[in-house]
Each structure stands twice: as C-alpha cells, then as structure tokens.
Amino acid sequence: MAERARVAVLISGRGSNMEALISAAQQADCSYEVALVFANVVDAKGLETARSSGIATASLDHRGHGGRAAFDAKVDAILREHRIRFVALAGYMRLLSDAFVDGWQGRMLNIHPSLLPSFPGLHTHERAIETGCRLHGCTVHFVTSELDCGPIVAQAAVPVLDDDTPDMLAARVLTEEHRIYPEALKALCAGQLRIEGNRVFGFR
Ligand code: GRF
C-alpha cells in the first residue's frame, strides 16, 4: 500500500470525533495515519485519550500570543515540524486566521453538527428543535475563511423526534459524525476528492 498521509487532528475538548478518526486509522487499508493530536486547551480530555493510543500530542494555550494570527502561526509551525499533510478539525473551538486557512486550503476538513448551510455556529441542536426541523444532522466540509461555509464533502441526517431534548438530538447526531468523518478524511487522503466551486466530487 502507498504511504499513509500524515494527519493532525485539532481539538479543544472531549475528542470523541478524534477517537473515531484514530480508530478508523487502525484499519490496515486506511489512507491516513493520525500523526499528531493538537489542542489549544492544555488539559483537553482528548489529549489523554490520544496519548493512551500511543499518538504524539502537542498543546498550546491560545491566550497570550499577541493575537489570533500569531497563535495560528505557532500552530502552523508545530504542524510542519510533524510533517503534517492534512488537518482535521474535531471540536476545535477557535476561529482561524486567514493566513492559516490559506496555508491549508484544500487540505483541512471540519465536522459541524448541523446540515449546513442550516445552523452555522453554536447551539445547533437547540436551534434545530426550536425551528421545528424534522431532520437534523452533521456535515463534513472543507475549511474556508467563512465560518462553517466551505465546500461540503459528506452529510448525514437524523430525525428530530417529538420528545427530543438538545442532548438527545446531539447524541443521535454524534453517532453519525463518528461514521461520516473518517470516511470523508479517508477519501481526502486517498486523493479522491475534487473541488469545483462549492461542489466536491469523488466522495462515494
Ligand atoms: C462535535 O459535535 C463536532 O461536530 C463539533 O464539536 C463537537 C466536538 O465533539 N464541531 P468531540 O470533541 O469530537 O466529542
């Protein structure tokens, strides 16, 4: 098999999507390996999980670096030190500077807990319930400078049930996140994806 692409997963907290990405990479035919988990929160729970899987980790508190661009430049340097080829944001709760986004253009994915373009931003499950949606879900998309707006690679929908609380709905969506994110990342790292305007071709 061809050499596997080196991926960095960027997290800020729990890291359940990170775990799903790591576990998919344990399959022999996976097109990527998780070569680094980086967190902007030094005690992020996911860092411990990554370490216990034998994966290299790095962390840097985002405060006190003289602004967003300066912090992102340091993150970028860490990624390059680890010879990272692709980046997967997985609950990374930071807005990114334009320079960082430009540097990883076409090589950085994010998972968002809604069916974009509905509900970019936070509190997506509450908003889907309040809006009266019958379907809700998750989206894997390329990262561009506009928040939660890049070309869509994969989506999965779940029903919104009459007695759903935001937490119940979030749990149903999260199961789908864990299913589609590894598939989308595998396709990217295998070179199967092609972006034309807003559309992504090649995801099966
Ligand atoms: C997920 O719902 C993801 O879609 C969103 O943040 C949450 C992170 O959860 N971007 P986890 O850290 O992957 O468990």
PDB file of C-alpha atoms and ligand atoms in Angstrom:
ATOM      1  CA  MET A   1       0.000   0.000   0.000  1.00  0.00           C
ATOM      2  CA  ALA A   2       1.117   3.564  -0.672  1.00  0.00           C
ATOM      3  CA  GLU A   3       2.497   5.536   2.264  1.00  0.00           C
ATOM      4  CA  ARG A   4      -0.278   6.778   4.507  1.00  0.00           C
ATOM      5  CA  ALA A   5      -0.925  10.518   4.689  1.00  0.00           C
ATOM      6  CA  ARG A   6       0.099  12.183   7.940  1.00  0.00           C
ATOM      7  CA  VAL A   7      -2.933  13.844   9.556  1.00  0.00           C
ATOM      8  CA  ALA A   8      -3.140  16.200  12.526  1.00  0.00           C
ATOM      9  CA  VAL A   9      -6.396  16.294  14.464  1.00  0.00           C
ATOM     10  CA  LEU A  10      -7.068  19.619  16.218  1.00  0.00           C
ATOM     11  CA  ILE A  11      -9.278  19.508  19.306  1.00  0.00           C
ATOM     12  CA  SER A  12     -10.358  21.640  22.242  1.00  0.00           C
ATOM     13  CA  GLY A  13     -12.164  19.162  24.475  1.00  0.00           C
ATOM     14  CA  ARG A  14     -13.667  15.708  24.694  1.00  0.00           C
ATOM     15  CA  GLY A  15     -12.324  14.383  21.401  1.00  0.00           C
ATOM     16  CA  SER A  16     -14.890  11.746  20.504  1.00  0.00           C
ATOM     17  CA  ASN A  17     -14.563  12.538  16.783  1.00  0.00           C
ATOM     18  CA  MET A  18     -10.800  12.357  17.199  1.00  0.00           C
ATOM     19  CA  GLU A  19     -11.245   8.866  18.644  1.00  0.00           C
ATOM     20  CA  ALA A  20     -13.353   7.834  15.660  1.00  0.00           C
ATOM     21  CA  LEU A  21     -10.636   9.130  13.308  1.00  0.00           C
ATOM     22  CA  ILE A  22      -7.939   7.272  15.255  1.00  0.00           C
ATOM     23  CA  SER A  23      -9.890   4.058  15.318  1.00  0.00           C
ATOM     24  CA  ALA A  24     -10.510   4.154  11.543  1.00  0.00           C
ATOM     25  CA  ALA A  25      -6.771   4.663  11.014  1.00  0.00           C
ATOM     26  CA  GLN A  26      -6.108   1.380  12.787  1.00  0.00           C
ATOM     27  CA  GLN A  27      -7.501  -0.467   9.777  1.00  0.00           C
ATOM     28  CA  ALA A  28      -4.720  -1.684   7.529  1.00  0.00           C
ATOM     29  CA  ASP A  29      -6.155  -0.174   4.339  1.00  0.00           C
ATOM     30  CA  CYS A  30      -6.762   3.320   5.765  1.00  0.00           C
ATOM     31  CA  SER A  31      -5.298   6.090   3.604  1.00  0.00           C
ATOM     32  CA  TYR A  32      -4.156   8.159   6.600  1.00  0.00           C
ATOM     33  CA  GLU A  33      -2.467   7.892   9.966  1.00  0.00           C
ATOM     34  CA  VAL A  34      -3.115  10.262  12.856  1.00  0.00           C
ATOM     35  CA  ALA A  35       0.423  11.565  13.330  1.00  0.00           C
ATOM     36  CA  LEU A  36      -0.443  14.317  15.816  1.00  0.00           C
ATOM     37  CA  VAL A  37      -3.264  15.486  18.044  1.00  0.00           C
ATOM     38  CA  PHE A  38      -3.028  19.179  18.876  1.00  0.00           C
ATOM     39  CA  ALA A  39      -5.142  21.073  21.433  1.00  0.00           C
ATOM     40  CA  ASN A  40      -5.431  24.763  22.270  1.00  0.00           C
ATOM     41  CA  VAL A  41      -6.609  23.703  25.739  1.00  0.00           C
ATOM     42  CA  VAL A  42      -3.736  22.125  27.609  1.00  0.00           C
ATOM     43  CA  ASP A  43      -5.917  19.817  29.708  1.00  0.00           C
ATOM     44  CA  ALA A  44      -8.319  18.828  26.925  1.00  0.00           C
ATOM     45  CA  LYS A  45      -9.651  15.372  27.716  1.00  0.00           C
ATOM     46  CA  GLY A  46      -8.929  14.158  24.203  1.00  0.00           C
ATOM     47  CA  LEU A  47      -5.173  14.652  24.667  1.00  0.00           C
ATOM     48  CA  GLU A  48      -5.117  11.914  27.299  1.00  0.00           C
ATOM     49  CA  THR A  49      -7.110   9.598  25.052  1.00  0.00           C
ATOM     50  CA  ALA A  50      -4.700  10.215  22.187  1.00  0.00           C
ATOM     51  CA  ARG A  51      -1.657   9.568  24.376  1.00  0.00           C
ATOM     52  CA  SER A  52      -3.124   6.309  25.585  1.00  0.00           C
ATOM     53  CA  SER A  53      -3.412   5.265  21.927  1.00  0.00           C
ATOM     54  CA  GLY A  54       0.295   5.999  21.504  1.00  0.00           C
ATOM     55  CA  ILE A  55      -0.252   9.095  19.365  1.00  0.00           C
ATOM     56  CA  ALA A  56       2.004  12.154  19.552  1.00  0.00           C
ATOM     57  CA  THR A  57       0.309  15.149  21.130  1.00  0.00           C
ATOM     58  CA  ALA A  58       1.054  18.854  21.437  1.00  0.00           C
ATOM     59  CA  SER A  59      -0.804  21.665  23.137  1.00  0.00           C
ATOM     60  CA  LEU A  60      -0.536  25.400  23.383  1.00  0.00           C
ATOM     61  CA  ASP A  61      -2.887  27.680  25.291  1.00  0.00           C
ATOM     62  CA  HIS A  62      -4.235  30.188  22.780  1.00  0.00           C
ATOM     63  CA  ARG A  63      -4.048  33.061  25.279  1.00  0.00           C
ATOM     64  CA  GLY A  64      -1.129  35.462  25.392  1.00  0.00           C
ATOM     65  CA  HIS A  65       0.470  35.069  21.970  1.00  0.00           C
ATOM     66  CA  GLY A  66      -0.259  38.566  20.699  1.00  0.00           C
ATOM     67  CA  GLY A  67      -3.375  37.791  18.692  1.00  0.00           C
ATOM     68  CA  ARG A  68      -5.003  35.156  16.537  1.00  0.00           C
ATOM     69  CA  ALA A  69      -2.585  35.299  13.617  1.00  0.00           C
ATOM     70  CA  ALA A  70       0.470  34.967  15.862  1.00  0.00           C
ATOM     71  CA  PHE A  71      -1.037  31.989  17.690  1.00  0.00           C
ATOM     72  CA  ASP A  72      -2.026  30.300  14.436  1.00  0.00           C
ATOM     73  CA  ALA A  73       1.493  30.793  13.075  1.00  0.00           C
ATOM     74  CA  LYS A  74       2.818  28.840  16.055  1.00  0.00           C
ATOM     75  CA  VAL A  75       0.283  26.078  15.479  1.00  0.00           C
ATOM     76  CA  ASP A  76       1.272  26.023  11.829  1.00  0.00           C
ATOM     77  CA  ALA A  77       4.931  25.627  12.793  1.00  0.00           C
ATOM     78  CA  ILE A  78       4.062  22.677  15.049  1.00  0.00           C
ATOM     79  CA  LEU A  79       2.128  21.006  12.237  1.00  0.00           C
ATOM     80  CA  ARG A  80       5.026  21.462   9.851  1.00  0.00           C
ATOM     81  CA  GLU A  81       7.526  20.132  12.406  1.00  0.00           C
ATOM     82  CA  HIS A  82       5.447  16.976  12.468  1.00  0.00           C
ATOM     83  CA  ARG A  83       5.383  16.838   8.644  1.00  0.00           C
ATOM     84  CA  ILE A  84       1.600  17.022   8.582  1.00  0.00           C
ATOM     85  CA  ARG A  85      -0.101  16.810   5.190  1.00  0.00           C
ATOM     86  CA  PHE A  86      -3.798  17.115   6.148  1.00  0.00           C
ATOM     87  CA  VAL A  87      -5.642  18.697   9.074  1.00  0.00           C
ATOM     88  CA  ALA A  88      -8.917  17.536  10.626  1.00  0.00           C
ATOM     89  CA  LEU A  89     -10.660  19.965  12.968  1.00  0.00           C
ATOM     90  CA  ALA A  90     -12.663  17.984  15.512  1.00  0.00           C
ATOM     91  CA  GLY A  91     -14.337  20.219  18.051  1.00  0.00           C
ATOM     92  CA  TYR A  92     -11.551  22.815  17.694  1.00  0.00           C
ATOM     93  CA  MET A  93     -13.249  25.850  19.221  1.00  0.00           C
ATOM     94  CA  ARG A  94     -11.124  28.553  17.602  1.00  0.00           C
ATOM     95  CA  LEU A  95     -11.785  30.885  14.731  1.00  0.00           C
ATOM     96  CA  LEU A  96      -8.851  30.585  12.335  1.00  0.00           C
ATOM     97  CA  SER A  97      -6.812  33.394  10.831  1.00  0.00           C
ATOM     98  CA  ASP A  98      -6.927  33.869   7.062  1.00  0.00           C
ATOM     99  CA  ALA A  99      -3.235  33.022   6.725  1.00  0.00           C
ATOM    100  CA  PHE A 100      -3.724  29.683   8.452  1.00  0.00           C
ATOM    101  CA  VAL A 101      -6.773  28.842   6.354  1.00  0.00           C
ATOM    102  CA  ASP A 102      -4.950  29.827   3.148  1.00  0.00           C
ATOM    103  CA  GLY A 103      -1.941  27.702   4.068  1.00  0.00           C
ATOM    104  CA  TRP A 104      -4.094  24.583   4.457  1.00  0.00           C
ATOM    105  CA  GLN A 105      -6.570  25.316   1.702  1.00  0.00           C
ATOM    106  CA  GLY A 106      -7.951  22.090   0.230  1.00  0.00           C
ATOM    107  CA  ARG A 107      -6.187  20.083   2.937  1.00  0.00           C
ATOM    108  CA  MET A 108      -8.254  20.914   6.023  1.00  0.00           C
ATOM    109  CA  LEU A 109     -11.653  19.469   6.970  1.00  0.00           C
ATOM    110  CA  ASN A 110     -14.113  20.301   9.761  1.00  0.00           C
ATOM    111  CA  ILE A 111     -17.070  18.439  11.217  1.00  0.00           C
ATOM    112  CA  HIS A 112     -20.091  20.559  12.055  1.00  0.00           C
ATOM    113  CA  PRO A 113     -23.170  19.333  13.937  1.00  0.00           C
ATOM    114  CA  SER A 114     -25.875  20.507  11.537  1.00  0.00           C
ATOM    115  CA  LEU A 115     -26.974  20.046   7.970  1.00  0.00           C
ATOM    116  CA  LEU A 116     -25.154  23.062   6.556  1.00  0.00           C
ATOM    117  CA  PRO A 117     -25.950  25.642   5.308  1.00  0.00           C
ATOM    118  CA  SER A 118     -28.561  25.490   8.097  1.00  0.00           C
ATOM    119  CA  PHE A 119     -27.302  26.489  11.522  1.00  0.00           C
ATOM    120  CA  PRO A 120     -23.674  27.512  11.198  1.00  0.00           C
ATOM    121  CA  GLY A 121     -22.149  28.484  14.553  1.00  0.00           C
ATOM    122  CA  LEU A 122     -23.065  27.231  18.012  1.00  0.00           C
ATOM    123  CA  HIS A 123     -26.087  25.619  19.739  1.00  0.00           C
ATOM    124  CA  THR A 124     -27.155  23.842  16.583  1.00  0.00           C
ATOM    125  CA  HIS A 125     -29.293  21.188  18.272  1.00  0.00           C
ATOM    126  CA  GLU A 126     -31.350  23.705  20.255  1.00  0.00           C
ATOM    127  CA  ARG A 127     -31.820  25.789  17.132  1.00  0.00           C
ATOM    128  CA  ALA A 128     -32.932  22.813  15.021  1.00  0.00           C
ATOM    129  CA  ILE A 129     -35.546  21.869  17.642  1.00  0.00           C
ATOM    130  CA  GLU A 130     -36.747  25.460  18.079  1.00  0.00           C
ATOM    131  CA  THR A 131     -37.012  25.921  14.317  1.00  0.00           C
ATOM    132  CA  GLY A 132     -39.225  22.846  14.068  1.00  0.00           C
ATOM    133  CA  CYS A 133     -36.899  20.889  11.778  1.00  0.00           C
ATOM    134  CA  ARG A 134     -37.931  17.303  11.097  1.00  0.00           C
ATOM    135  CA  LEU A 135     -34.409  16.437  10.010  1.00  0.00           C
ATOM    136  CA  HIS A 136     -31.112  17.487  11.529  1.00  0.00           C
ATOM    137  CA  GLY A 137     -27.620  16.071  11.119  1.00  0.00           C
ATOM    138  CA  CYS A 138     -23.965  16.734  10.528  1.00  0.00           C
ATOM    139  CA  THR A 139     -21.656  17.940   7.788  1.00  0.00           C
ATOM    140  CA  VAL A 140     -18.005  17.396   6.912  1.00  0.00           C
ATOM    141  CA  HIS A 141     -16.722  20.308   4.877  1.00  0.00           C
ATOM    142  CA  PHE A 142     -13.507  21.904   3.659  1.00  0.00           C
ATOM    143  CA  VAL A 143     -12.462  24.854   5.789  1.00  0.00           C
ATOM    144  CA  THR A 144     -12.560  28.276   4.193  1.00  0.00           C
ATOM    145  CA  SER A 145     -12.243  31.709   5.758  1.00  0.00           C
ATOM    146  CA  GLU A 146     -16.023  31.966   6.214  1.00  0.00           C
ATOM    147  CA  LEU A 147     -17.143  30.062   9.326  1.00  0.00           C
ATOM    148  CA  ASP A 148     -18.853  26.712   8.592  1.00  0.00           C
ATOM    149  CA  CYS A 149     -19.232  27.596   4.927  1.00  0.00           C
ATOM    150  CA  GLY A 150     -16.702  25.607   2.902  1.00  0.00           C
ATOM    151  CA  PRO A 151     -17.443  23.019   0.192  1.00  0.00           C
ATOM    152  CA  ILE A 152     -19.373  20.065   1.602  1.00  0.00           C
ATOM    153  CA  VAL A 153     -17.818  16.600   1.432  1.00  0.00           C
ATOM    154  CA  ALA A 154     -20.328  14.459   3.355  1.00  0.00           C
ATOM    155  CA  GLN A 155     -23.570  14.803   5.279  1.00  0.00           C
ATOM    156  CA  ALA A 156     -25.799  12.536   7.327  1.00  0.00           C
ATOM    157  CA  ALA A 157     -29.336  13.238   8.512  1.00  0.00           C
ATOM    158  CA  VAL A 158     -31.214  12.015  11.568  1.00  0.00           C
ATOM    159  CA  PRO A 159     -34.881  12.520  12.510  1.00  0.00           C
ATOM    160  CA  VAL A 160     -35.899  15.104  15.092  1.00  0.00           C
ATOM    161  CA  LEU A 161     -38.329  13.319  17.411  1.00  0.00           C
ATOM    162  CA  ASP A 162     -41.255  14.937  19.237  1.00  0.00           C
ATOM    163  CA  ASP A 163     -39.793  14.493  22.707  1.00  0.00           C
ATOM    164  CA  ASP A 164     -36.173  15.292  21.813  1.00  0.00           C
ATOM    165  CA  THR A 165     -34.084  17.414  24.133  1.00  0.00           C
ATOM    166  CA  PRO A 166     -30.989  19.072  22.648  1.00  0.00           C
ATOM    167  CA  ASP A 167     -28.845  16.449  24.379  1.00  0.00           C
ATOM    168  CA  MET A 168     -30.841  13.541  22.979  1.00  0.00           C
ATOM    169  CA  LEU A 169     -30.639  15.001  19.498  1.00  0.00           C
ATOM    170  CA  ALA A 170     -26.920  15.745  19.902  1.00  0.00           C
ATOM    171  CA  ALA A 171     -26.250  12.108  20.819  1.00  0.00           C
ATOM    172  CA  ARG A 172     -28.102  10.876  17.726  1.00  0.00           C
ATOM    173  CA  VAL A 173     -26.157  13.295  15.522  1.00  0.00           C
ATOM    174  CA  LEU A 174     -22.826  12.400  17.153  1.00  0.00           C
ATOM    175  CA  THR A 175     -23.203   8.748  16.170  1.00  0.00           C
ATOM    176  CA  GLU A 176     -23.420   9.895  12.559  1.00  0.00           C
ATOM    177  CA  GLU A 177     -20.475  12.265  12.965  1.00  0.00           C
ATOM    178  CA  HIS A 178     -18.335   9.337  14.044  1.00  0.00           C
ATOM    179  CA  ARG A 179     -19.420   7.415  10.957  1.00  0.00           C
ATOM    180  CA  ILE A 180     -19.001  10.027   8.220  1.00  0.00           C
ATOM    181  CA  TYR A 181     -15.895  11.909   9.382  1.00  0.00           C
ATOM    182  CA  PRO A 182     -13.463   9.007   8.945  1.00  0.00           C
ATOM    183  CA  GLU A 183     -14.977   8.205   5.554  1.00  0.00           C
ATOM    184  CA  ALA A 184     -14.561  11.785   4.353  1.00  0.00           C
ATOM    185  CA  LEU A 185     -10.997  12.026   5.655  1.00  0.00           C
ATOM    186  CA  LYS A 186     -10.064   8.723   4.043  1.00  0.00           C
ATOM    187  CA  ALA A 187     -11.355   9.980   0.701  1.00  0.00           C
ATOM    188  CA  LEU A 188      -9.427  13.239   1.004  1.00  0.00           C
ATOM    189  CA  CYS A 189      -6.195  11.499   1.957  1.00  0.00           C
ATOM    190  CA  ALA A 190      -6.601   8.966  -0.842  1.00  0.00           C
ATOM    191  CA  GLY A 191      -6.736  11.860  -3.310  1.00  0.00           C
ATOM    192  CA  GLN A 192     -10.292  11.036  -4.362  1.00  0.00           C
ATOM    193  CA  LEU A 193     -11.834  14.464  -3.819  1.00  0.00           C
ATOM    194  CA  ARG A 194     -12.014  17.277  -6.354  1.00  0.00           C
ATOM    195  CA  ILE A 195     -13.399  20.730  -5.535  1.00  0.00           C
ATOM    196  CA  GLU A 196     -15.183  22.721  -8.240  1.00  0.00           C
ATOM    197  CA  GLY A 197     -16.607  25.970  -6.913  1.00  0.00           C
ATOM    198  CA  ASN A 198     -18.788  24.997  -3.957  1.00  0.00           C
ATOM    199  CA  ARG A 199     -19.103  21.384  -5.029  1.00  0.00           C
ATOM    200  CA  VAL A 200     -16.992  18.410  -4.069  1.00  0.00           C
ATOM    201  CA  PHE A 201     -16.807  15.431  -6.415  1.00  0.00           C
ATOM    202  CA  GLY A 202     -15.420  11.959  -5.811  1.00  0.00           C
ATOM    203  CA  PHE A 203     -16.930  11.099  -2.410  1.00  0.00           C
ATOM    204  CA  ARG A 204     -18.572   7.694  -2.528  1.00  0.00           C
TER     205      ARG A 204
HETATM  206  C1  GRF B   1     -18.939  17.782  17.739  1.00  0.00           C
HETATM  207  O1  GRF B   1     -20.334  17.824  17.835  1.00  0.00           O
HETATM  208  C2  GRF B   1     -18.489  18.453  16.466  1.00  0.00           C
HETATM  209  O2  GRF B   1     -19.401  18.321  15.422  1.00  0.00           O
HETATM  210  C3  GRF B   1     -18.395  19.891  16.872  1.00  0.00           C
HETATM  211  O3  GRF B   1     -17.917  19.869  18.192  1.00  0.00           O
HETATM  212  C4  GRF B   1     -18.263  18.630  18.808  1.00  0.00           C
HETATM  213  C5  GRF B   1     -16.974  18.033  19.272  1.00  0.00           C
HETATM  214  O4  GRF B   1     -17.184  16.824  19.977  1.00  0.00           O
HETATM  215  N1  GRF B   1     -17.564  20.623  15.944  1.00  0.00           N
HETATM  216  P1  GRF B   1     -15.958  15.857  20.223  1.00  0.00           P
HETATM  217  O5  GRF B   1     -14.891  16.674  20.942  1.00  0.00           O
HETATM  218  O6  GRF B   1     -15.492  15.351  18.912  1.00  0.00           O
HETATM  219  O7  GRF B   1     -16.503  14.776  21.108  1.00  0.00           O
END
